[in-house]
PDB file of C-alpha atoms in Angstrom:
ATOM      1  CA  MET S   4      62.492 128.027  72.269  1.00 93.00           C
ATOM      2  CA  LYS S   5      64.240 124.924  73.612  1.00 97.00           C
ATOM      3  CA  VAL S   6      63.984 124.470  77.365  1.00 98.00           C
ATOM      4  CA  LEU S   7      66.136 121.865  79.085  1.00 98.00           C
ATOM      5  CA  ILE S   8      65.319 120.938  82.681  1.00 98.00           C
ATOM      6  CA  LEU S   9      68.053 119.003  84.473  1.00 98.00           C
ATOM      7  CA  ASN S  10      67.159 117.240  87.702  1.00 98.00           C
ATOM      8  CA  GLY S  11      70.376 116.684  89.647  1.00 97.00           C
ATOM      9  CA  SER S  12      68.746 114.995  92.620  1.00 97.00           C
ATOM     10  CA  PRO S  13      69.287 111.262  93.042  1.00 93.00           C
ATOM     11  CA  ARG S  14      65.795 110.886  94.540  1.00 91.00           C
ATOM     12  CA  MET S  15      63.665 110.025  91.544  1.00 85.00           C
ATOM     13  CA  ASN S  16      60.448 111.100  93.263  1.00 90.00           C
ATOM     14  CA  GLY S  17      61.902 113.670  95.606  1.00 96.00           C
ATOM     15  CA  ASN S  18      61.178 117.293  96.319  1.00 98.00           C
ATOM     16  CA  THR S  19      63.551 118.662  93.675  1.00 98.00           C
ATOM     17  CA  ARG S  20      61.861 116.641  90.946  1.00 98.00           C
ATOM     18  CA  THR S  21      58.440 117.776  92.194  1.00 98.00           C
ATOM     19  CA  ALA S  22      59.511 121.434  92.063  1.00 98.00           C
ATOM     20  CA  LEU S  23      61.001 121.080  88.575  1.00 98.00           C
ATOM     21  CA  LYS S  24      57.934 119.221  87.313  1.00 98.00           C
ATOM     22  CA  ALA S  25      55.775 122.101  88.587  1.00 98.00           C
ATOM     23  CA  ILE S  26      57.835 124.553  86.532  1.00 98.00           C
ATOM     24  CA  GLU S  27      57.649 122.228  83.532  1.00 98.00           C
ATOM     25  CA  SER S  28      53.860 121.987  83.820  1.00 97.00           C
ATOM     26  CA  GLY S  29      53.592 125.757  83.478  1.00 97.00           C
ATOM     27  CA  ILE S  30      55.649 125.998  80.290  1.00 97.00           C
ATOM     28  CA  ASP S  31      53.691 126.502  77.079  1.00 93.00           C
ATOM     29  CA  THR S  32      54.567 123.405  75.063  1.00 90.00           C
ATOM     30  CA  LEU S  33      52.902 124.746  71.920  1.00 87.00           C
ATOM     31  CA  SER S  34      55.565 127.417  71.500  1.00 89.00           C
ATOM     32  CA  ASN S  35      58.397 125.749  73.425  1.00 92.00           C
ATOM     33  CA  GLN S  36      60.185 122.443  73.112  1.00 96.00           C
ATOM     34  CA  VAL S  37      60.736 121.083  76.630  1.00 97.00           C
ATOM     35  CA  GLU S  38      62.973 118.212  77.699  1.00 98.00           C
ATOM     36  CA  PHE S  39      63.192 116.946  81.293  1.00 98.00           C
ATOM     37  CA  VAL S  40      66.276 114.890  82.173  1.00 98.00           C
ATOM     38  CA  ASP S  41      66.983 113.047  85.410  1.00 97.00           C
ATOM     39  CA  ILE S  42      70.772 113.214  85.154  1.00 97.00           C
ATOM     40  CA  THR S  43      71.373 110.670  87.909  1.00 95.00           C
ATOM     41  CA  LYS S  44      70.138 107.946  85.563  1.00 96.00           C
ATOM     42  CA  TYR S  45      73.249 108.504  83.435  1.00 96.00           C
ATOM     43  CA  LYS S  46      76.860 107.432  83.801  1.00 96.00           C
ATOM     44  CA  LEU S  47      78.668 110.607  84.776  1.00 95.00           C
ATOM     45  CA  SER S  48      82.281 111.270  85.614  1.00 94.00           C
ATOM     46  CA  GLY S  49      84.163 114.345  86.640  1.00 92.00           C
ATOM     47  CA  CYS S  50      86.512 116.473  84.593  1.00 94.00           C
ATOM     48  CA  THR S  51      90.133 115.453  85.107  1.00 94.00           C
ATOM     49  CA  GLY S  52      91.546 118.764  83.874  1.00 93.00           C
ATOM     50  CA  CYS S  53      93.635 117.023  81.215  1.00 95.00           C
ATOM     51  CA  ASN S  54      92.824 119.806  78.689  1.00 94.00           C
ATOM     52  CA  SER S  55      92.625 117.331  75.813  1.00 95.00           C
ATOM     53  CA  CYS S  56      89.359 118.987  74.835  1.00 93.00           C
ATOM     54  CA  HIS S  57      91.231 122.224  74.185  1.00 90.00           C
ATOM     55  CA  THR S  58      93.689 120.586  71.829  1.00 92.00           C
ATOM     56  CA  ASN S  59      91.392 118.180  69.978  1.00 91.00           C
ATOM     57  CA  GLY S  60      88.646 120.519  68.798  1.00 86.00           C
ATOM     58  CA  GLY S  61      86.402 120.504  71.867  1.00 88.00           C
ATOM     59  CA  THR S  62      85.661 116.868  72.617  1.00 89.00           C
ATOM     60  CA  CYS S  63      86.032 115.303  76.029  1.00 94.00           C
ATOM     61  CA  ILE S  64      88.154 112.152  75.882  1.00 94.00           C
ATOM     62  CA  ILE S  65      86.250 110.555  78.770  1.00 94.00           C
ATOM     63  CA  LYS S  66      83.484 108.634  77.068  1.00 90.00           C
ATOM     64  CA  ASP S  67      80.586 108.945  79.454  1.00 94.00           C
ATOM     65  CA  ASP S  68      77.045 110.283  79.360  1.00 95.00           C
ATOM     66  CA  CYS S  69      78.172 113.810  80.201  1.00 94.00           C
ATOM     67  CA  ILE S  70      79.044 114.352  76.546  1.00 93.00           C
ATOM     68  CA  PRO S  71      75.468 114.098  75.179  1.00 95.00           C
ATOM     69  CA  LEU S  72      74.105 115.966  78.208  1.00 97.00           C
ATOM     70  CA  VAL S  73      76.512 118.874  77.641  1.00 96.00           C
ATOM     71  CA  GLU S  74      75.500 118.841  73.965  1.00 95.00           C
ATOM     72  CA  LYS S  75      71.867 119.220  75.100  1.00 97.00           C
ATOM     73  CA  ILE S  76      72.916 122.205  77.219  1.00 97.00           C
ATOM     74  CA  CYS S  77      74.588 123.723  74.149  1.00 95.00           C
ATOM     75  CA  GLU S  78      71.445 123.232  72.050  1.00 96.00           C
ATOM     76  CA  ALA S  79      69.021 124.698  74.604  1.00 97.00           C
ATOM     77  CA  ASP S  80      67.956 128.329  74.845  1.00 97.00           C
ATOM     78  CA  THR S  81      67.000 127.973  78.493  1.00 98.00           C
ATOM     79  CA  VAL S  82      68.541 125.529  80.952  1.00 98.00           C
ATOM     80  CA  ILE S  83      67.070 124.973  84.398  1.00 98.00           C
ATOM     81  CA  PHE S  84      69.380 123.231  86.838  1.00 98.00           C
ATOM     82  CA  GLY S  85      67.661 121.593  89.785  1.00 98.00           C
ATOM     83  CA  SER S  86      69.472 120.227  92.797  1.00 98.00           C
ATOM     84  CA  ALA S  87      68.885 118.999  96.264  1.00 97.00           C
ATOM     85  CA  VAL S  88      71.129 120.776  98.748  1.00 97.00           C
ATOM     86  CA  TYR S  89      73.932 118.482  99.948  1.00 94.00           C
ATOM     87  CA  TRP S  90      76.491 119.868 102.367  1.00 91.00           C
ATOM     88  CA  TRP S  91      75.841 123.517 101.482  1.00 93.00           C
ATOM     89  CA  GLY S  92      76.058 122.914  97.750  1.00 95.00           C
ATOM     90  CA  ILE S  93      74.608 121.154  94.736  1.00 97.00           C
ATOM     91  CA  THR S  94      74.674 117.390  94.337  1.00 97.00           C
ATOM     92  CA  ALA S  95      77.834 115.675  93.133  1.00 96.00           C
ATOM     93  CA  GLN S  96      76.034 114.494  90.004  1.00 96.00           C
ATOM     94  CA  LEU S  97      75.065 118.014  88.954  1.00 97.00           C
ATOM     95  CA  LYS S  98      78.518 119.341  89.821  1.00 97.00           C
ATOM     96  CA  MET S  99      80.143 116.681  87.612  1.00 96.00           C
ATOM     97  CA  LEU S 100      77.952 117.720  84.683  1.00 97.00           C
ATOM     98  CA  ILE S 101      78.678 121.407  85.193  1.00 96.00           C
ATOM     99  CA  ASP S 102      82.417 120.724  85.431  1.00 96.00           C
ATOM    100  CA  LYS S 103      82.273 118.742  82.187  1.00 95.00           C
ATOM    101  CA  MET S 104      80.847 121.802  80.416  1.00 94.00           C
ATOM    102  CA  TYR S 105      84.509 122.809  80.302  1.00 93.00           C
ATOM    103  CA  PHE S 106      84.996 120.811  77.110  1.00 92.00           C
ATOM    104  CA  LYS S 107      82.672 123.287  75.378  1.00 92.00           C
ATOM    105  CA  ASN S 108      84.316 126.314  76.969  1.00 85.00           C
ATOM    106  CA  ALA S 109      85.249 127.723  73.548  1.00 85.00           C
ATOM    107  CA  ILE S 110      81.613 128.008  72.401  1.00 85.00           C
ATOM    108  CA  LEU S 111      79.533 128.371  75.591  1.00 86.00           C
ATOM    109  CA  PRO S 112      80.329 132.073  76.157  1.00 82.00           C
ATOM    110  CA  LYS S 113      79.197 132.820  72.603  1.00 86.00           C
ATOM    111  CA  GLN S 114      75.752 131.340  73.247  1.00 88.00           C
ATOM    112  CA  LYS S 115      73.125 133.557  74.813  1.00 91.00           C
ATOM    113  CA  LYS S 116      71.210 131.450  77.291  1.00 96.00           C
ATOM    114  CA  ASN S 117      68.710 131.884  80.053  1.00 97.00           C
ATOM    115  CA  ILE S 118      69.612 129.890  83.143  1.00 98.00           C
ATOM    116  CA  GLY S 119      67.613 128.794  86.130  1.00 98.00           C
ATOM    117  CA  ILE S 120      68.598 127.247  89.424  1.00 98.00           C
ATOM    118  CA  VAL S 121      66.183 125.521  91.761  1.00 98.00           C
ATOM    119  CA  ALA S 122      67.801 124.481  95.034  1.00 98.00           C
ATOM    120  CA  VAL S 123      65.745 122.371  97.432  1.00 98.00           C
ATOM    121  CA  GLY S 124      66.903 121.687 100.957  1.00 97.00           C
ATOM    122  CA  ALA S 125      65.751 121.097 104.499  1.00 94.00           C
ATOM    123  CA  ASP S 126      66.867 124.472 105.869  1.00 93.00           C
ATOM    124  CA  GLU S 127      64.759 127.611 105.774  1.00 93.00           C
ATOM    125  CA  VAL S 128      65.170 129.571 102.525  1.00 93.00           C
ATOM    126  CA  ASN S 129      67.334 132.208 104.211  1.00 93.00           C
ATOM    127  CA  GLY S 130      69.929 129.516 104.994  1.00 93.00           C
ATOM    128  CA  GLU S 131      73.485 130.119 103.887  1.00 95.00           C
ATOM    129  CA  GLN S 132      73.585 127.122 101.530  1.00 96.00           C
ATOM    130  CA  TYR S 133      71.041 128.702  99.199  1.00 97.00           C
ATOM    131  CA  ASP S 134      73.153 131.855  99.011  1.00 97.00           C
ATOM    132  CA  LEU S 135      76.271 129.800  98.230  1.00 97.00           C
ATOM    133  CA  ILE S 136      74.490 127.961  95.407  1.00 98.00           C
ATOM    134  CA  SER S 137      72.992 131.178  94.067  1.00 97.00           C
ATOM    135  CA  ARG S 138      76.389 132.890  94.040  1.00 98.00           C
ATOM    136  CA  GLN S 139      77.962 129.926  92.248  1.00 97.00           C
ATOM    137  CA  PHE S 140      75.405 130.143  89.451  1.00 98.00           C
ATOM    138  CA  LYS S 141      75.693 133.934  89.292  1.00 98.00           C
ATOM    139  CA  CYS S 142      79.449 133.496  88.770  1.00 97.00           C
ATOM    140  CA  ILE S 143      78.883 130.878  86.056  1.00 96.00           C
ATOM    141  CA  CYS S 144      76.407 133.150  84.298  1.00 96.00           C
ATOM    142  CA  GLU S 145      78.691 136.161  84.566  1.00 95.00           C
ATOM    143  CA  TYR S 146      81.627 134.188  83.172  1.00 94.00           C
ATOM    144  CA  LEU S 147      79.598 132.803  80.252  1.00 95.00           C
ATOM    145  CA  ASP S 148      77.568 136.007  79.709  1.00 94.00           C
ATOM    146  CA  TRP S 149      74.329 134.126  80.365  1.00 96.00           C
ATOM    147  CA  ASN S 150      71.168 135.457  82.024  1.00 97.00           C
ATOM    148  CA  LEU S 151      70.094 134.031  85.380  1.00 98.00           C
ATOM    149  CA  VAL S 152      66.302 134.186  85.075  1.00 97.00           C
ATOM    150  CA  ILE S 153      65.251 131.705  87.775  1.00 98.00           C
ATOM    151  CA  ASN S 154      66.894 131.628  91.187  1.00 98.00           C
ATOM    152  CA  GLU S 155      64.663 129.676  93.546  1.00 98.00           C
ATOM    153  CA  ALA S 156      65.438 128.458  97.042  1.00 98.00           C
ATOM    154  CA  ILE S 157      62.913 125.978  98.410  1.00 98.00           C
ATOM    155  CA  SER S 158      62.620 124.533 101.882  1.00 97.00           C
ATOM    156  CA  ALA S 159      61.337 120.954 101.686  1.00 97.00           C
ATOM    157  CA  GLY S 160      63.287 118.440 103.739  1.00 91.00           C
ATOM    158  CA  ASP S 161      61.173 115.330 104.137  1.00 93.00           C
ATOM    159  CA  ILE S 162      60.059 113.227 101.200  1.00 92.00           C
ATOM    160  CA  GLY S 163      56.743 114.583  99.948  1.00 95.00           C
ATOM    161  CA  ASP S 164      57.111 118.027 101.564  1.00 97.00           C
ATOM    162  CA  MET S 165      57.196 119.853  98.229  1.00 97.00           C
ATOM    163  CA  ALA S 166      53.935 118.305  97.027  1.00 96.00           C
ATOM    164  CA  LYS S 167      52.202 119.607 100.177  1.00 97.00           C
ATOM    165  CA  GLN S 168      53.196 123.216  99.435  1.00 97.00           C
ATOM    166  CA  ILE S 169      50.236 123.978  97.173  1.00 97.00           C
ATOM    167  CA  GLU S 170      50.859 127.742  96.951  1.00 98.00           C
ATOM    168  CA  ARG S 171      54.561 127.205  96.198  1.00 98.00           C
ATOM    169  CA  ILE S 172      53.647 124.707  93.452  1.00 98.00           C
ATOM    170  CA  LYS S 173      51.383 127.367  91.919  1.00 98.00           C
ATOM    171  CA  GLU S 174      54.250 129.902  92.062  1.00 98.00           C
ATOM    172  CA  LEU S 175      56.586 127.448  90.320  1.00 98.00           C
ATOM    173  CA  LYS S 176      53.995 126.786  87.580  1.00 98.00           C
ATOM    174  CA  GLU S 177      53.767 130.541  87.077  1.00 98.00           C
ATOM    175  CA  ILE S 178      57.557 130.728  86.714  1.00 97.00           C
ATOM    176  CA  GLY S 179      57.277 128.119  83.958  1.00 97.00           C
ATOM    177  CA  ARG S 180      54.408 130.014  82.321  1.00 96.00           C
ATOM    178  CA  ARG S 181      56.528 133.194  82.146  1.00 95.00           C
ATOM    179  CA  LEU S 182      59.355 131.482  80.256  1.00 93.00           C
ATOM    180  CA  LYS S 183      59.317 132.753  76.685  1.00 81.00           C
TER     181      LYS S 183
END
């Protein structure tokens, strides 16, 4: 199985990355191919809604790094999206990548995928922003007929908070271990 982990947080050593790395460390790499991508290292741009991709065979005409990242999403069996919580939603970088999935809209619903979302913010896990993010990914999965298998809200506001949550790190490793 191919597992793609996408870190959408611009903090290269932040809490989101720590949480995602914990999940990654639990995944059995003997029977799974795992790729971890910090998407903020790439040149990303938003979808302009020009619909050229729907008339040219499914290729985005904006030549940026979203194209190979969306191809990786298409190739993966499981995709885990990780994001810091910014203004009650996911980061702009992750949103741009998700919007650019539109150029593969003809094939994405035909692919059976397992999806995960890990949202890390400063608020307590019962905060409204986690529900908003969760509902967004539930809608995406429903539309594409994908399975939402990981839906984690994590409270870790200050840099280094996630690493201090030893029990939570263990839980995230176990989530990774259960991916098959």
